Tab-separated table of C-alpha atoms in Angstrom:
chain	number	residue	atom	x	y	z
V	1	MET	CA	-0.377	0.249	-0.483
V	2	SER	CA	1.390	3.334	-1.406
V	3	LEU	CA	2.165	6.028	1.944
V	4	SER	CA	0.198	9.081	0.644
V	5	HIS	CA	-2.907	6.994	1.165
V	6	HIS	CA	-2.081	6.050	4.830
V	7	ALA	CA	-0.489	9.687	5.090
V	8	ALA	CA	-4.114	11.135	3.351
V	9	LEU	CA	-5.584	8.797	6.509
V	10	LEU	CA	-3.657	10.265	9.100
V	11	ARG	CA	-3.761	13.645	7.926
V	12	ASP	CA	-7.406	13.739	7.739
V	13	GLY	CA	-7.289	11.775	12.054
V	14	ARG	CA	-7.663	8.243	10.599
V	15	CYS	CA	-5.648	5.289	11.736
V	16	PRO	CA	-3.597	4.403	8.417
V	17	GLU	CA	-4.858	0.624	8.715
V	18	CYS	CA	-8.598	0.467	9.984
V	19	ALA	CA	-9.527	4.378	9.010
V	20	GLU	CA	-11.597	5.178	11.548
V	21	PRO	CA	-11.271	8.162	13.436
V	22	LEU	CA	-8.346	8.204	15.699
V	23	THR	CA	-7.832	9.763	18.844
V	24	ALA	CA	-5.799	13.083	19.892
V	25	ARG	CA	-3.440	9.744	21.781
V	26	ALA	CA	-2.726	8.273	18.903
V	27	LEU	CA	-2.924	11.222	16.681
V	28	PHE	CA	0.106	12.293	18.189
V	29	GLY	CA	1.722	8.879	18.675
V	30	ARG	CA	1.369	8.357	21.949
V	31	GLY	CA	-0.800	5.194	21.505
V	32	PRO	CA	-2.239	2.447	19.108
V	33	CYS	CA	-5.250	3.061	17.819
V	34	LYS	CA	-7.749	2.123	19.861
V	35	ARG	CA	-9.813	-0.145	17.249
V	36	CYS	CA	-7.514	-2.223	15.609
V	37	GLY	CA	-4.025	-1.583	17.507
V	38	ALA	CA	-2.245	-0.324	15.032
V	39	ASP	CA	0.408	2.674	15.640
V	40	PRO	CA	-0.053	5.577	13.962
V	41	ARG	CA	4.280	6.545	14.552
V	42	THR	CA	5.183	3.581	11.696
V	43	TYR	CA	3.228	6.249	9.411
V	44	GLY	CA	5.019	9.630	10.533
V	45	THR	CA	3.085	11.912	12.897
V	46	THR	CA	6.400	14.173	14.319
V	47	ASP	CA	5.692	17.125	11.444
V	48	VAL	CA	1.917	17.342	11.999
V	49	ALA	CA	2.972	21.247	13.189
V	50	SER	CA	5.180	21.668	10.963
V	51	ARG	CA	3.812	20.558	7.705
V	52	PHE	CA	0.099	22.468	9.245
V	53	GLU	CA	2.360	26.152	9.770
V	54	ALA	CA	4.332	25.974	6.444
V	55	ARG	CA	-0.225	24.940	4.693
V	56	ALA	CA	-0.857	28.184	6.831
V	57	ARG	CA	2.130	30.637	5.786
V	58	HIS	CA	1.135	30.470	2.425
V	59	THR	CA	-2.648	30.640	3.070
V	60	THR	CA	-1.573	34.215	5.149
V	61	TRP	CA	0.728	35.862	2.536
V	62	ILE	CA	-2.674	34.863	-0.051
V	63	VAL	CA	-5.445	36.256	2.747
V	64	ALA	CA	-2.828	39.239	3.195
V	65	ILE	CA	-2.689	40.475	-1.181
V	66	VAL	CA	-6.810	40.207	-0.879
V	67	ALA	CA	-7.202	41.973	1.292
V	68	GLY	CA	-5.332	44.842	0.430
V	69	LEU	CA	-6.530	44.314	-2.885
V	70	ALA	CA	-9.778	44.459	-1.404
V	71	GLU	CA	-9.710	47.406	0.049
V	72	LEU	CA	-7.639	49.235	-3.037
V	73	LEU	CA	-10.802	48.238	-4.153
V	74	ILE	CA	-14.406	48.636	-2.784
V	75	GLY	CA	-12.721	51.243	0.032
V	76	TRP	CA	-13.936	53.837	-0.932
V	77	VAL	CA	-17.496	52.673	-0.348
V	78	PRO	CA	-18.855	53.688	3.100
V	79	LEU	CA	-18.478	50.719	5.327
V	80	ALA	CA	-17.026	47.842	2.627
V	81	ASP	CA	-14.193	47.280	5.101
V	82	VAL	CA	-17.041	45.770	7.443
V	83	VAL	CA	-17.660	42.617	4.442
V	84	VAL	CA	-13.869	42.866	3.808
V	85	ALA	CA	-13.516	42.474	7.500
V	86	LEU	CA	-15.991	39.752	7.909
V	87	GLY	CA	-15.018	37.432	4.668
V	88	ILE	CA	-11.197	37.917	6.255
V	89	ALA	CA	-12.538	36.152	9.502
V	90	LEU	CA	-14.210	33.709	7.888
V	91	TRP	CA	-11.395	32.654	5.574
V	92	ILE	CA	-8.748	33.038	8.469
V	93	ARG	CA	-10.974	30.305	10.160
V	94	LEU	CA	-12.299	28.136	7.053
V	95	ALA	CA	-8.507	27.889	5.740
V	96	ILE	CA	-6.278	28.303	8.706
V	97	LEU	CA	-8.184	27.050	11.744
V	98	ARG	CA	-10.575	24.516	11.670
V	99	PRO	CA	-8.066	21.909	10.038
V	100	ALA	CA	-5.531	22.276	12.275
V	101	VAL	CA	-8.392	22.194	15.170
V	102	SER	CA	-9.613	19.130	14.422
V	103	MET	CA	-6.488	17.172	14.878
V	104	LEU	CA	-6.521	18.056	18.584
V	105	PRO	CA	-8.063	16.461	21.671
V	106	PRO	CA	-11.461	17.602	23.028
V	107	GLY	CA	-10.362	20.186	25.496
V	108	ARG	CA	-7.434	21.671	23.735
V	109	ARG	CA	-9.408	22.102	21.028
V	110	LEU	CA	-12.530	24.498	22.432
V	111	VAL	CA	-9.316	26.967	24.535
V	112	THR	CA	-7.775	27.119	20.861
V	113	ARG	CA	-10.483	27.599	18.682
V	114	GLY	CA	-12.242	30.470	21.110
V	115	THR	CA	-9.261	32.266	22.116
V	116	ALA	CA	-8.264	32.711	17.562
V	117	ARG	CA	-11.845	33.547	17.633
V	118	VAL	CA	-11.571	36.103	19.875
V	119	LEU	CA	-7.636	37.274	18.970
V	120	VAL	CA	-9.242	37.335	14.936
V	121	GLY	CA	-12.044	39.429	16.395
V	122	ALA	CA	-9.976	41.638	17.953
V	123	LEU	CA	-7.151	42.181	15.681
V	124	LEU	CA	-9.919	42.573	12.832
V	125	ALA	CA	-11.847	45.138	15.077
V	126	ALA	CA	-8.488	47.379	15.910
V	127	LEU	CA	-8.694	46.660	11.675
V	128	LEU	CA	-12.573	48.391	11.158
V	129	VAL	CA	-11.070	51.331	13.802
V	130	VAL	CA	-8.282	52.479	12.178
V	131	SER	CA	-9.732	52.119	8.941
V	132	GLN	CA	-12.414	54.017	9.142
V	133	LEU	CA	-9.921	56.947	10.924
V	134	VAL	CA	-8.148	57.131	7.371
V	135	THR	CA	-10.816	58.093	5.576
V	136	PHE	CA	-10.895	60.890	6.185
V	137	LEU	CA	-7.616	61.630	4.224
V	138	GLY	CA	-10.023	61.472	1.399
V	139	PRO	CA	-8.813	59.979	-2.298
V	140	LEU	CA	-5.424	60.113	-0.997
V	141	GLY	CA	-6.345	57.240	2.060
V	142	LEU	CA	-7.320	54.479	-0.589
V	143	PRO	CA	-3.655	53.262	-0.742
V	144	VAL	CA	-3.098	54.060	2.881
V	145	LYS	CA	-6.269	52.060	3.595
V	146	ALA	CA	-5.093	49.366	0.796
V	147	LEU	CA	-1.279	48.525	3.482
V	148	LEU	CA	-3.082	49.026	6.246
V	149	GLY	CA	-5.587	46.696	5.142
V	150	ALA	CA	-3.069	43.664	4.256
V	151	ALA	CA	-0.558	44.086	6.939
V	152	GLU	CA	-3.468	44.500	9.561
V	153	VAL	CA	-5.146	40.652	8.068
V	154	GLY	CA	-1.247	39.882	7.174
V	155	LEU	CA	-0.424	40.236	11.278
V	156	ALA	CA	-3.451	38.784	12.474
V	157	ALA	CA	-2.938	35.022	9.977
V	158	MET	CA	0.694	35.402	11.129
V	159	LEU	CA	-0.839	35.538	14.719
V	160	VAL	CA	-3.692	32.687	14.560
V	161	THR	CA	-0.765	30.581	12.661
V	162	ARG	CA	1.161	30.572	15.188
V	163	TYR	CA	-0.788	30.117	18.906
V	164	VAL	CA	-2.532	27.079	16.410
V	165	ALA	CA	0.880	25.968	15.853
V	166	SER	CA	2.473	26.364	18.680
V	167	GLN	CA	-0.563	24.325	19.941
V	168	VAL	CA	-0.097	21.004	17.933
V	169	GLU	CA	3.472	21.274	19.041
V	170	ARG	CA	2.108	21.069	22.714
V	171	GLU	CA	0.178	18.323	22.072
V	172	ALA	CA	3.032	16.839	19.968
V	173	ALA	CA	5.183	17.177	23.159
V	174	GLY	CA	2.156	16.062	25.564
V	175	THR	CA	2.347	19.329	27.070
V	176	PRO	CA	-1.221	19.617	28.646
V	177	VAL	CA	-3.671	23.209	28.299
V	178	GLU	CA	-2.898	25.003	31.255
V	179	ALA	CA	-5.622	26.746	33.773
V	180	ALA	CA	-4.854	30.700	32.512
V	181	GLU	CA	-5.675	29.277	29.185
V	182	ILE	CA	-9.085	28.312	30.567
V	183	GLY	CA	-9.450	30.853	33.127
V	184	LEU	CA	-8.657	33.860	30.348
V	185	LEU	CA	-11.129	31.966	27.970
V	186	ALA	CA	-14.144	31.730	30.716
V	187	ALA	CA	-13.416	35.414	31.417
V	188	MET	CA	-13.508	35.954	27.664
V	189	VAL	CA	-17.591	34.397	28.401
V	190	PHE	CA	-18.519	35.796	31.178
V	191	LEU	CA	-17.386	39.448	29.649
V	192	LEU	CA	-19.774	38.901	26.646
V	193	LEU	CA	-21.735	37.632	29.095
V	194	GLY	CA	-22.073	40.297	30.358
V	195	THR	CA	-22.363	42.398	27.831
V	196	ALA	CA	-25.768	40.843	26.951
V	197	PHE	CA	-27.171	41.294	29.957
V	198	ALA	CA	-26.493	44.890	30.325
V	199	ALA	CA	-26.982	45.580	27.258
V	200	THR	CA	-30.668	44.097	27.391
V	201	TYR	CA	-30.980	45.253	30.603
V	202	ALA	CA	-30.601	49.062	29.530
V	203	VAL	CA	-32.681	48.747	26.600
V	204	VAL	CA	-35.992	46.809	28.048
V	205	SER	CA	-35.657	49.842	31.377
V	206	ALA	CA	-35.489	52.236	28.213
V	207	LEU	CA	-38.713	50.555	26.852
V	208	SER	CA	-39.897	50.949	29.607
V	209	VAL	CA	-39.498	54.011	30.957
V	210	VAL	CA	-41.126	54.976	27.247
V	211	GLN	CA	-43.714	52.452	28.034
V	212	GLU	CA	-44.791	54.090	30.910
V	213	PHE	CA	-44.415	57.358	29.734
V	214	PHE	CA	-46.850	56.882	27.013
V	215	GLY	CA	-49.288	55.458	29.549
V	216	GLY	CA	-48.563	51.941	28.973
V	217	ALA	CA	-50.408	52.443	24.986
V	218	LEU	CA	-46.761	50.895	23.885
W	1	MET	CA	-57.777	19.115	25.458
W	2	THR	CA	-58.039	20.607	21.711
W	3	LEU	CA	-56.587	19.975	19.416
W	4	ALA	CA	-55.110	23.314	18.759
W	5	LEU	CA	-53.601	23.652	22.425
W	6	LEU	CA	-51.831	19.807	21.926
W	7	GLY	CA	-50.167	21.481	18.935
W	8	GLN	CA	-48.710	24.023	20.480
W	9	LEU	CA	-47.415	22.656	23.728
W	10	LEU	CA	-45.878	19.809	21.256
W	11	GLY	CA	-44.665	22.667	19.564
W	12	ILE	CA	-43.301	24.444	22.109
W	13	ALA	CA	-41.299	21.366	23.448
W	14	ALA	CA	-40.253	20.285	20.933
W	15	ALA	CA	-38.756	23.795	19.466
W	16	SER	CA	-37.311	23.510	23.060
W	17	GLY	CA	-35.258	20.280	22.856
W	18	THR	CA	-33.556	22.035	19.868
W	19	ARG	CA	-32.536	25.788	21.082
W	20	ALA	CA	-33.838	25.784	25.400
W	21	THR	CA	-33.372	29.275	25.896
W	22	LEU	CA	-34.635	31.237	22.818
W	23	THR	CA	-38.278	29.251	23.347
W	24	LEU	CA	-38.670	30.261	26.744
W	25	LEU	CA	-37.338	33.698	26.125
W	26	ALA	CA	-40.181	34.012	23.204
W	27	VAL	CA	-42.829	32.887	25.576
W	28	VAL	CA	-41.477	35.348	28.133
W	29	LEU	CA	-41.616	37.690	25.895
W	30	VAL	CA	-44.607	36.948	23.845
W	31	ALA	CA	-46.983	37.079	27.331
W	32	ARG	CA	-44.905	40.663	28.422
W	33	ILE	CA	-45.743	42.140	24.779
W	34	GLY	CA	-49.096	40.630	24.629
W	35	GLY	CA	-49.878	41.041	28.641
W	36	GLY	CA	-51.206	37.665	29.287
W	37	ASP	CA	-50.816	35.551	31.972
W	38	VAL	CA	-47.177	33.639	32.687
W	39	PRO	CA	-47.792	30.695	35.768
W	40	GLU	CA	-46.492	33.147	39.373
W	41	GLY	CA	-43.337	30.853	39.260
W	42	LEU	CA	-42.351	32.665	36.180
W	43	SER	CA	-43.501	35.652	36.368
W	44	PHE	CA	-39.616	37.061	37.944
W	45	LEU	CA	-38.727	36.091	33.877
W	46	THR	CA	-40.685	38.601	32.999
W	47	THR	CA	-39.751	41.531	34.307
W	48	ASN	CA	-36.018	43.441	33.150
W	49	LEU	CA	-33.869	41.609	34.888
W	50	GLY	CA	-35.328	38.332	34.028
W	51	LEU	CA	-35.071	39.091	30.207
W	52	ALA	CA	-31.886	40.092	30.384
W	53	ALA	CA	-30.777	37.367	32.358
W	54	LEU	CA	-32.444	34.928	29.730
W	55	VAL	CA	-30.274	36.813	26.448
W	56	ALA	CA	-27.472	36.295	28.384
W	57	VAL	CA	-28.492	32.412	28.775
W	58	ALA	CA	-29.534	32.295	25.357
W	59	VAL	CA	-26.654	33.845	23.911
W	60	LEU	CA	-24.117	30.336	26.173
W	61	ASP	CA	-26.600	28.179	24.773
W	62	GLU	CA	-26.324	28.957	21.426
W	63	LEU	CA	-22.470	29.450	21.826
W	64	ILE	CA	-22.836	25.959	23.339
W	65	ASP	CA	-24.872	24.537	20.651
W	66	ARG	CA	-22.995	25.567	18.212
W	67	ASP	CA	-20.127	24.340	19.572
W	68	PRO	CA	-19.487	20.056	19.641
W	69	GLU	CA	-16.570	19.976	21.879
W	70	LEU	CA	-18.395	22.327	25.122
W	71	GLN	CA	-21.323	20.221	23.991
W	72	GLU	CA	-19.441	17.230	24.782
W	73	ILE	CA	-18.395	18.407	28.532
W	74	VAL	CA	-22.185	18.845	29.318
W	75	THR	CA	-24.307	16.576	27.828
W	76	ILE	CA	-26.065	15.195	30.774
W	77	GLY	CA	-26.521	19.494	31.958
W	78	ASN	CA	-27.837	20.019	28.227
W	79	ILE	CA	-30.280	17.122	28.760
W	80	GLY	CA	-31.916	18.661	32.145
W	81	VAL	CA	-31.332	22.116	30.954
W	82	ARG	CA	-33.263	21.562	27.787
W	83	GLY	CA	-36.307	19.232	30.582
W	84	ALA	CA	-36.883	21.512	32.155
W	85	ALA	CA	-36.964	25.147	29.732
W	86	GLY	CA	-39.373	21.709	27.909
W	87	ALA	CA	-41.393	22.058	31.055
W	88	ALA	CA	-41.511	25.763	31.424
W	89	SER	CA	-42.466	27.179	28.399
W	90	ALA	CA	-45.020	24.033	28.261
W	91	TRP	CA	-46.211	25.802	31.844
W	92	GLY	CA	-45.998	29.376	30.253
W	93	VAL	CA	-48.064	28.396	26.745
W	94	GLU	CA	-50.717	26.403	28.615
W	95	SER	CA	-51.496	29.347	31.193
W	96	LEU	CA	-51.429	32.046	28.704
W	97	MET	CA	-53.712	29.993	26.233
W	98	ASP	CA	-55.970	27.847	28.498
W	99	GLY	CA	-54.632	27.440	32.641
W	100	SER	CA	-57.587	24.428	32.684
W	101	LEU	CA	-54.737	21.430	32.478
W	102	PRO	CA	-52.996	20.594	35.868
W	103	GLU	CA	-49.647	22.084	35.391
W	104	SER	CA	-47.867	18.662	36.934
W	105	ALA	CA	-49.340	16.976	33.061
W	106	THR	CA	-48.219	20.337	31.122
W	107	TRP	CA	-44.989	20.253	33.392
W	108	LEU	CA	-44.374	16.117	32.036
W	109	LEU	CA	-45.497	16.678	28.490
W	110	GLY	CA	-43.653	19.796	27.878
W	111	ALA	CA	-40.409	17.692	29.461
W	112	GLY	CA	-40.768	14.856	27.664
W	113	ILE	CA	-40.897	15.725	24.803
W	114	ALA	CA	-38.609	18.386	25.071
W	115	ILE	CA	-35.777	15.690	26.313
W	116	ALA	CA	-36.990	13.411	22.910
W	117	VAL	CA	-36.088	15.449	20.672
W	118	HIS	CA	-32.712	16.381	21.773
W	119	LEU	CA	-31.603	12.567	22.175
W	120	VAL	CA	-32.821	11.950	18.918
W	121	ARG	CA	-31.416	15.273	17.528
W	122	VAL	CA	-27.567	14.313	18.642
W	123	ARG	CA	-28.107	10.392	17.689
W	124	VAL	CA	-29.156	12.307	13.823
W	125	LEU	CA	-25.879	15.009	14.738
W	126	SER	CA	-23.756	11.693	15.221
W	127	TYR	CA	-24.025	10.513	11.887
W	128	VAL	CA	-23.101	14.129	10.848
W	129	PRO	CA	-19.489	14.386	9.558
W	130	GLU	CA	-17.569	18.400	10.922
W	131	GLY	CA	-16.003	19.016	8.057
W	132	THR	CA	-12.974	20.980	7.695
W	133	GLY	CA	-12.304	22.177	5.199
W	134	GLY	CA	-14.925	24.394	4.547
W	135	LEU	CA	-18.239	25.325	5.626
W	136	GLY	CA	-18.985	21.693	7.097
W	137	PRO	CA	-22.533	20.621	6.427
W	138	ARG	CA	-23.169	20.567	10.696
W	139	THR	CA	-23.135	24.179	10.003
W	140	TRP	CA	-25.622	23.986	7.176
W	141	ILE	CA	-27.958	22.014	9.442
W	142	ALA	CA	-27.567	24.233	12.537
W	143	TRP	CA	-28.492	27.491	10.365
W	144	LEU	CA	-31.584	25.668	8.907
W	145	GLU	CA	-32.335	24.224	12.904
W	146	ALA	CA	-32.481	27.960	13.643
W	147	GLY	CA	-35.025	29.004	11.003
W	148	GLY	CA	-36.851	25.994	11.687
W	149	VAL	CA	-37.252	26.461	15.042
W	150	PHE	CA	-38.150	29.924	14.540
W	151	GLY	CA	-40.444	29.318	11.886
W	152	LEU	CA	-41.963	26.739	14.917
W	153	ILE	CA	-42.239	29.085	17.813
W	154	VAL	CA	-44.141	31.613	15.249
W	155	ALA	CA	-46.417	28.448	14.174
W	156	VAL	CA	-47.131	27.832	17.949
W	157	PHE	CA	-48.654	31.670	18.471
W	158	VAL	CA	-50.132	31.837	15.039
W	159	ALA	CA	-51.224	28.430	13.668
W	160	PRO	CA	-51.254	26.098	16.231
W	161	LEU	CA	-53.126	23.194	13.455
W	162	LEU	CA	-49.528	23.927	11.454
W	163	ALA	CA	-47.370	23.447	14.549
W	164	LEU	CA	-48.409	20.349	15.130
W	165	GLY	CA	-48.100	19.816	12.036
W	166	PHE	CA	-44.683	20.333	11.801
W	167	VAL	CA	-44.173	18.488	14.969
W	168	LEU	CA	-45.685	15.464	13.929
W	169	LEU	CA	-43.498	16.309	10.219
W	170	GLY	CA	-40.564	16.596	12.120
W	171	THR	CA	-41.206	13.204	13.587
W	172	ILE	CA	-41.157	11.189	11.170
W	173	LEU	CA	-38.925	12.799	9.354
W	174	SER	CA	-35.805	12.614	12.430
W	175	VAL	CA	-37.205	8.491	12.496
W	176	ALA	CA	-35.773	8.315	8.235
W	177	ALA	CA	-33.470	10.196	9.237
W	178	VAL	CA	-31.840	8.325	12.097
W	179	LEU	CA	-32.348	4.773	9.762
W	180	GLY	CA	-31.182	6.558	6.390
W	181	ALA	CA	-28.098	8.295	7.481
W	182	ARG	CA	-27.183	4.609	8.973
W	183	GLN	CA	-27.720	2.629	5.479
W	184	MET	CA	-26.297	5.235	3.941
W	185	ASP	CA	-22.989	5.522	6.080
W	186	ARG	CA	-23.094	1.541	5.146
W	187	SER	CA	-23.577	1.872	2.034
W	188	ARG	CA	-21.458	4.495	0.746
W	189	ASN	CA	-18.125	4.265	3.309
W	190	ARG	CA	-18.604	0.904	3.854
W	191	ARG	CA	-18.284	-2.900	3.129
W	192	VAL	CA	-18.386	-6.288	4.801
W	193	CYS	CA	-15.322	-7.637	6.364
W	194	PRO	CA	-14.815	-11.366	4.523
W	195	HIS	CA	-13.537	-12.397	7.246
W	196	CYS	CA	-15.497	-11.722	10.280
W	197	GLN	CA	-18.611	-10.007	8.440
W	198	SER	CA	-18.812	-7.037	10.212
W	199	TRP	CA	-18.300	-3.053	8.671
W	200	ALA	CA	-15.256	-2.156	7.650
W	201	ARG	CA	-14.954	1.225	6.379
W	202	LYS	CA	-13.481	1.360	2.391
W	203	GLU	CA	-10.487	3.197	2.700
W	204	ALA	CA	-9.276	0.807	5.515
W	205	SER	CA	-5.815	-1.691	4.767
W	206	ARG	CA	-7.028	-3.860	7.943
W	207	CYS	CA	-10.513	-4.461	9.488
W	208	PRO	CA	-11.006	-2.896	13.020
W	209	LYS	CA	-13.346	-6.073	14.605
W	210	CYS	CA	-11.526	-8.823	13.481
W	211	ARG	CA	-7.974	-7.203	12.177
W	212	ASN	CA	-7.532	-8.994	9.124
W	213	PRO	CA	-5.348	-7.866	6.185
W	214	LEU	CA	-7.931	-6.292	3.798
W	215	SER	CA	-7.733	-4.922	0.389
W	216	VAL	CA	-8.103	-1.103	-0.003
W	217	GLU	CA	-11.351	-0.486	-1.801
W	218	ARG	CA	-11.226	3.909	-1.518
W	219	ARG	CA	-7.963	5.272	-1.999
W	220	CYS	CA	-7.304	8.844	0.097
């Protein structure tokens, strides 16, 4: 049997011999396949992290160039950056994040995916704010906006790639998820829930005041 | 109990089995906007604080629902949440619409249907691959489901008989989906091992059960 078939199964997170999904331990060469007992190390699992990083680096360049071109072409349309940012966020998620996190066990996958999403969201939100400010430069601002967009998107993709690759490397080395990583993610979720609570309470209270003012007619 | 009320109770409980907090939020909003009477046990939820808390929990529920790992972590809790939301939603709807049924019967019906829908849903989703290279089928299903639940909640309050129809159709489709998915997985991805007659994947070069070598029928 050719090595490429076994390697393709392994990249897909499946046993190279029985083709059933592998547990995280087996995928990273720390144990045999639970179903058939095959040893995935025979087919080489140690370069999972470097293979991912090489592929993701290629994607980073494409994402940065596309973001720059998109800003140059439609940057003059008010708030078009939002559409570009959403598209880029989706691209990073599908091309970089998803293939990598599918190789991780549930606990680390949860932490990695959550943190990376917040990282991408924060960086793209910063891009939106900066690019809106550059709009004040008028037509001259367009090339600046394109450069800024390409640089920031490139930076976001690079940071996400490095972060995810480091998680894949740590998993391969058998390093457990730190309590601080879980705490950071939990804090971010609490912040999101707190914001949802506060925003709803403010809106509902304001509506109650308006309703009271109109004598319950609303 | 009228057929319309049955449709409302089954519809709201089935919706709770899929989107628990969002369904309860819909019931509370209808009670608040329409000025209907909800049971005293649920009246806190119609206050400003209660509504805000419900929205925050709905956001959390949605986060969990879209993340397979979080769902794995809260498997048992999820059953409890769906059951409780189903009981509370059915209780609220029954109180808003009729108010003559015994409370315990409403709770049992709401919780039972919500938990049953949740368990069938988990079973169906176990056959759906997550996908790694694009918008996977689970993402599409989540969007379709969210739209379906929204339609079902609207039907519960606007056209109860239509909601009953939705639930009956959904039940038939779910059973067909479970059986069909298993059959499809076998016919598309598996073949019978000549040594032990168990189902092995077509890409396999070794049987996972008897561990005898197999010829690869499909290459990656």
